[in-house]
XYZ file of C-alpha atoms in Angstrom:
324
model
C -173.141 199.543 -104.118
C -171.597 201.729 -101.398
C -172.062 200.768 -97.769
C -174.961 202.271 -95.835
C -173.888 205.176 -93.616
C -175.924 205.110 -90.407
C -176.978 207.829 -87.985
C -178.716 207.355 -84.626
C -181.344 209.663 -83.143
C -180.601 209.790 -79.423
C -177.964 208.221 -77.195
C -180.087 205.548 -75.519
C -178.530 202.788 -73.440
C -179.967 200.144 -75.765
C -178.427 201.844 -78.786
C -175.050 202.055 -77.057
C -175.094 198.450 -75.868
C -176.663 196.627 -78.799
C -177.676 198.461 -81.943
C -174.763 200.903 -82.175
C -172.221 198.072 -82.286
C -174.414 196.171 -84.762
C -174.760 199.171 -87.075
C -170.982 199.483 -87.214
C -170.133 195.775 -87.369
C -172.777 194.350 -89.698
C -171.901 193.682 -93.294
C -172.694 196.497 -95.704
C -172.760 199.466 -93.354
C -171.087 201.628 -90.733
C -172.061 203.974 -87.922
C -171.215 207.535 -88.924
C -173.339 209.966 -86.889
C -175.240 210.471 -83.643
C -177.687 213.157 -82.529
C -177.534 214.156 -78.865
C -177.393 217.390 -76.906
C -175.232 215.708 -74.249
C -171.635 215.382 -75.505
C -170.755 213.044 -72.638
C -173.359 210.562 -73.878
C -171.580 210.398 -77.219
C -168.391 208.976 -75.700
C -169.698 205.399 -75.592
C -170.583 205.629 -79.266
C -167.158 207.019 -80.155
C -165.713 203.863 -78.611
C -167.656 202.018 -81.326
C -166.966 204.457 -84.162
C -163.998 206.761 -83.378
C -164.745 209.108 -86.292
C -168.362 209.557 -85.254
C -169.954 212.897 -86.182
C -172.107 214.279 -83.360
C -175.100 216.521 -84.103
C -176.841 218.607 -81.451
C -180.317 218.047 -82.923
C -182.300 215.287 -84.576
C -183.165 217.600 -87.468
C -179.482 218.224 -88.143
C -178.753 214.519 -88.337
C -181.539 213.682 -90.767
C -180.425 216.594 -92.948
C -176.816 215.352 -93.006
C -175.879 214.311 -96.581
C -173.339 211.936 -95.060
C -176.122 209.811 -93.538
C -178.025 207.302 -95.683
C -180.087 205.575 -93.000
C -181.424 206.529 -89.590
C -181.926 204.279 -86.582
C -184.597 205.556 -84.160
C -184.529 204.291 -80.537
C -186.618 207.178 -79.149
C -189.604 206.803 -76.761
C -192.496 204.956 -78.371
C -194.739 207.987 -78.858
C -192.066 209.665 -80.998
C -191.511 206.794 -83.415
C -194.052 207.676 -86.088
C -193.243 211.388 -86.315
C -189.489 210.921 -86.627
C -189.834 207.999 -89.019
C -191.910 210.220 -91.291
C -189.426 213.090 -90.998
C -186.507 210.821 -91.869
C -188.332 209.399 -94.883
C -189.193 212.915 -96.066
C -185.496 213.758 -95.795
C -184.690 210.875 -98.146
C -183.282 208.478 -95.561
C -183.864 204.798 -95.016
C -185.261 204.216 -91.525
C -185.049 201.430 -88.948
C -187.268 202.274 -85.972
C -187.393 200.475 -82.644
C -190.410 198.443 -81.735
C -193.205 199.209 -81.444
C -192.897 201.254 -84.610
C -196.277 202.862 -83.832
C -198.833 203.117 -81.046
C -201.785 201.994 -83.185
C -202.108 199.854 -86.301
C -203.580 202.627 -88.453
C -200.422 204.683 -87.887
C -198.465 201.931 -89.640
C -200.649 202.454 -92.709
C -199.368 206.036 -92.742
C -195.786 204.783 -92.535
C -196.334 202.285 -95.355
C -197.701 205.037 -97.582
C -194.747 207.319 -96.778
C -192.289 204.471 -97.372
C -193.757 203.729 -100.774
C -193.876 207.382 -101.799
C -190.267 207.971 -100.736
C -188.808 204.912 -102.426
C -186.795 204.303 -99.267
C -186.788 201.347 -96.904
C -188.570 201.772 -93.577
C -188.939 198.939 -91.077
C -189.388 198.070 -87.432
C -186.318 196.848 -85.551
C -187.733 193.395 -84.851
C -184.569 191.368 -84.631
C -185.734 187.924 -83.549
C -187.021 186.926 -87.003
C -183.394 187.107 -88.179
C -182.200 184.707 -85.477
C -181.554 181.189 -86.840
C -183.276 179.536 -83.893
C -186.625 180.935 -85.044
C -186.115 179.681 -88.587
C -185.238 176.291 -87.116
C -188.465 176.255 -85.079
C -190.564 177.311 -88.052
C -189.005 174.593 -90.211
C -189.568 171.900 -87.553
C -193.235 172.761 -87.250
C -193.723 173.056 -91.016
C -192.341 169.570 -91.605
C -194.516 168.048 -88.868
C -191.791 167.281 -86.339
C -194.291 167.609 -83.476
C -197.335 166.478 -85.409
C -200.183 168.974 -85.542
C -199.483 172.179 -83.666
C -202.204 172.656 -81.062
C -201.099 175.200 -78.453
C -198.493 177.958 -78.026
C -197.371 179.101 -74.594
C -195.063 182.060 -73.943
C -193.690 184.273 -71.215
C -191.353 187.272 -71.159
C -190.761 189.372 -68.061
C -188.311 191.500 -66.127
C -188.619 193.870 -63.164
C -187.983 197.588 -63.569
C -190.285 198.674 -60.772
C -187.429 200.490 -59.043
C -186.844 202.736 -62.089
C -189.665 205.312 -62.195
C -187.620 207.453 -64.595
C -187.455 204.636 -67.151
C -189.468 205.463 -70.282
C -191.110 202.028 -69.968
C -192.685 203.301 -66.735
C -194.150 206.463 -68.247
C -197.605 206.299 -69.776
C -197.235 209.524 -71.772
C -194.189 208.067 -73.547
C -195.968 204.848 -74.524
C -194.577 202.719 -71.718
C -195.838 199.385 -70.472
C -195.121 195.691 -70.809
C -197.284 194.947 -73.839
C -195.661 197.498 -76.137
C -192.138 196.857 -74.875
C -192.038 193.058 -74.830
C -195.485 191.849 -75.874
C -194.359 192.295 -79.462
C -192.051 189.306 -78.968
C -194.489 186.712 -77.666
C -197.011 187.866 -80.277
C -194.813 188.410 -83.327
C -192.828 185.210 -82.860
C -196.016 183.157 -82.902
C -197.200 184.897 -86.059
C -193.800 184.264 -87.651
C -193.770 180.557 -86.821
C -197.388 179.749 -87.647
C -197.869 182.117 -90.581
C -201.366 182.685 -89.187
C -203.177 185.744 -87.861
C -204.913 185.724 -84.469
C -208.620 185.769 -83.663
C -210.555 185.818 -80.386
C -207.913 188.036 -78.784
C -208.391 188.965 -75.139
C -206.258 189.964 -72.182
C -206.238 190.419 -68.443
C -204.129 193.412 -67.509
C -202.744 194.870 -64.292
C -202.339 198.626 -64.625
C -200.032 200.997 -62.793
C -200.154 204.783 -63.316
C -201.813 204.403 -66.693
C -199.647 201.669 -68.239
C -199.713 197.880 -68.094
C -197.212 196.070 -65.877
C -198.679 192.578 -66.366
C -200.617 191.329 -69.370
C -202.036 187.827 -69.715
C -202.971 187.396 -73.377
C -205.171 184.724 -74.945
C -206.025 184.114 -78.600
C -206.464 181.578 -81.354
C -204.279 181.223 -84.440
C -206.611 179.227 -86.631
C -207.136 175.970 -84.728
C -204.119 176.689 -82.474
C -204.826 178.076 -79.011
C -202.446 180.647 -77.545
C -201.582 181.881 -74.065
C -198.797 184.289 -73.110
C -197.822 186.595 -70.265
C -195.560 189.637 -70.260
C -194.624 191.719 -67.248
C -192.265 194.471 -66.123
C -192.793 193.587 -62.462
C -191.610 189.970 -62.304
C -188.220 188.319 -61.990
C -186.466 188.059 -65.373
C -187.712 185.062 -67.312
C -188.453 184.125 -70.892
C -189.583 181.033 -72.770
C -191.716 179.930 -75.693
C -193.161 176.443 -76.088
C -194.997 174.993 -79.086
C -197.125 171.971 -78.198
C -198.129 169.479 -80.860
C -199.979 166.174 -81.083
C -196.693 164.214 -81.186
C -194.240 166.394 -79.305
C -193.166 169.846 -78.209
C -190.565 172.480 -79.033
C -189.201 174.625 -76.215
C -187.006 177.720 -76.578
C -184.962 178.511 -73.474
C -183.883 182.044 -74.457
C -186.177 183.003 -77.305
C -185.698 186.749 -77.319
C -182.274 187.932 -76.124
C -180.051 184.928 -75.607
C -177.315 184.395 -74.698
C -177.719 187.524 -72.542
C -180.549 185.738 -70.722
C -178.987 182.280 -70.897
C -178.149 179.387 -73.213
C -179.991 179.757 -76.501
C -181.409 176.295 -77.048
C -184.256 174.776 -79.025
C -185.349 171.542 -77.366
C -187.383 169.033 -79.358
C -189.196 166.403 -77.286
C -191.185 163.536 -78.810
C -192.577 160.385 -77.259
C -190.394 157.398 -78.084
C -187.446 159.542 -79.221
C -184.377 160.921 -77.502
C -184.525 164.587 -76.654
C -182.906 166.739 -79.338
C -181.178 170.016 -78.428
C -180.021 172.566 -80.997
C -177.805 175.354 -79.616
C -177.540 178.859 -81.094
C -175.343 180.774 -78.657
C -173.106 182.111 -81.409
C -175.856 183.859 -83.368
C -175.767 187.676 -83.367
C -179.336 188.663 -84.162
C -178.776 192.431 -84.168
C -175.927 192.108 -86.655
C -178.033 189.812 -88.830
C -180.916 192.278 -88.767
C -178.746 195.218 -89.792
C -176.962 193.228 -92.500
C -180.335 192.275 -94.017
C -181.466 195.908 -93.877
C -178.240 197.082 -95.543
C -178.671 194.549 -98.318
C -182.270 195.563 -98.967
C -181.455 199.273 -98.853
C -178.612 198.970 -101.355
C -179.913 196.282 -103.725
C -183.704 196.592 -103.505
C -184.153 192.956 -102.495
C -187.274 192.509 -100.357
C -186.706 193.073 -96.650
C -187.635 189.922 -94.676
C -189.596 191.796 -91.986
C -191.574 194.596 -93.675
C -193.934 197.071 -92.059
C -196.845 194.906 -93.181
C -195.641 192.193 -90.792
C -195.251 194.740 -87.997
C -198.809 195.929 -88.575
C -200.122 192.416 -87.933
C -198.475 192.342 -84.526
C -199.813 195.814 -83.713
C -203.321 194.726 -84.728
C -203.156 191.955 -82.131
C -201.857 194.323 -79.444
C -204.613 196.791 -80.244
C -207.187 194.012 -79.899
C -205.691 192.850 -76.603
C -205.956 196.354 -75.154
C -209.464 196.835 -76.546
C -210.752 193.551 -75.106
C -208.829 193.677 -71.830
C -210.223 193.084 -68.388
C -208.498 194.803 -65.483
C -206.940 192.663 -62.765
C -207.158 195.501 -60.242
């Protein structure tokens, strides 16, 4: 099958720094087009793909017969509409997280995906990172005994950037939707369980959450996690079992954050450290998407998985108590 020819809607910094290079470098595809009304913003993408075709509108890009798949890094509130438009135009679609603002919107996307015969998915890259498969395998084989508690944290501080879309309520900003998907989705991926008894304590600022303390149960496993866009950068995930623990030092964007290590600690055993600094999770994600789009093999992270994470976020918001 021919390689997947990618187009990007919008010249976001994240697309230029991470996903643009991955779309062009990953096996089975190449970056061919970009939609932006600012020619100067296209220059960074032309450094990635010198023959890049630049469209002045999103509609023009999704109508381009030279584009097979569309990557959508637009503000959160625009994700559903443009995913649907791209599917209707006969394109495969990879949309940034969160793919929707509410779980029922994902049902609409699933229906459109199935009717189109094209692949549509959320850009949830961590499930393609080998460290997460390593953690899931360790827990499945009982390396820490019976899993009893999961503890997570992901935060950074963008309080000095009022223009940032993550600080704009009308664009779907806030900590939960931007980074809560990671502490939630990773736990669902590892345990294979869905949460109950979901609650949260949230600090609000101008209509969006800047600190969310989330609690839940995954079967018999208790869960506690915090996400914030007003704290010093930090991230970790720890899985506590009856016989040991597993700690991830850079669970979500290592080695940008730091050394990507999975540390296994068990009483009576030497500490075991597995390092994953060489893994390129964005490339792995795109390569898997390309393979599924061209061969029809099942995509490892379908919209149905994304809906489960959104269901938990919806419940956290619904059951939240304000900290202010």
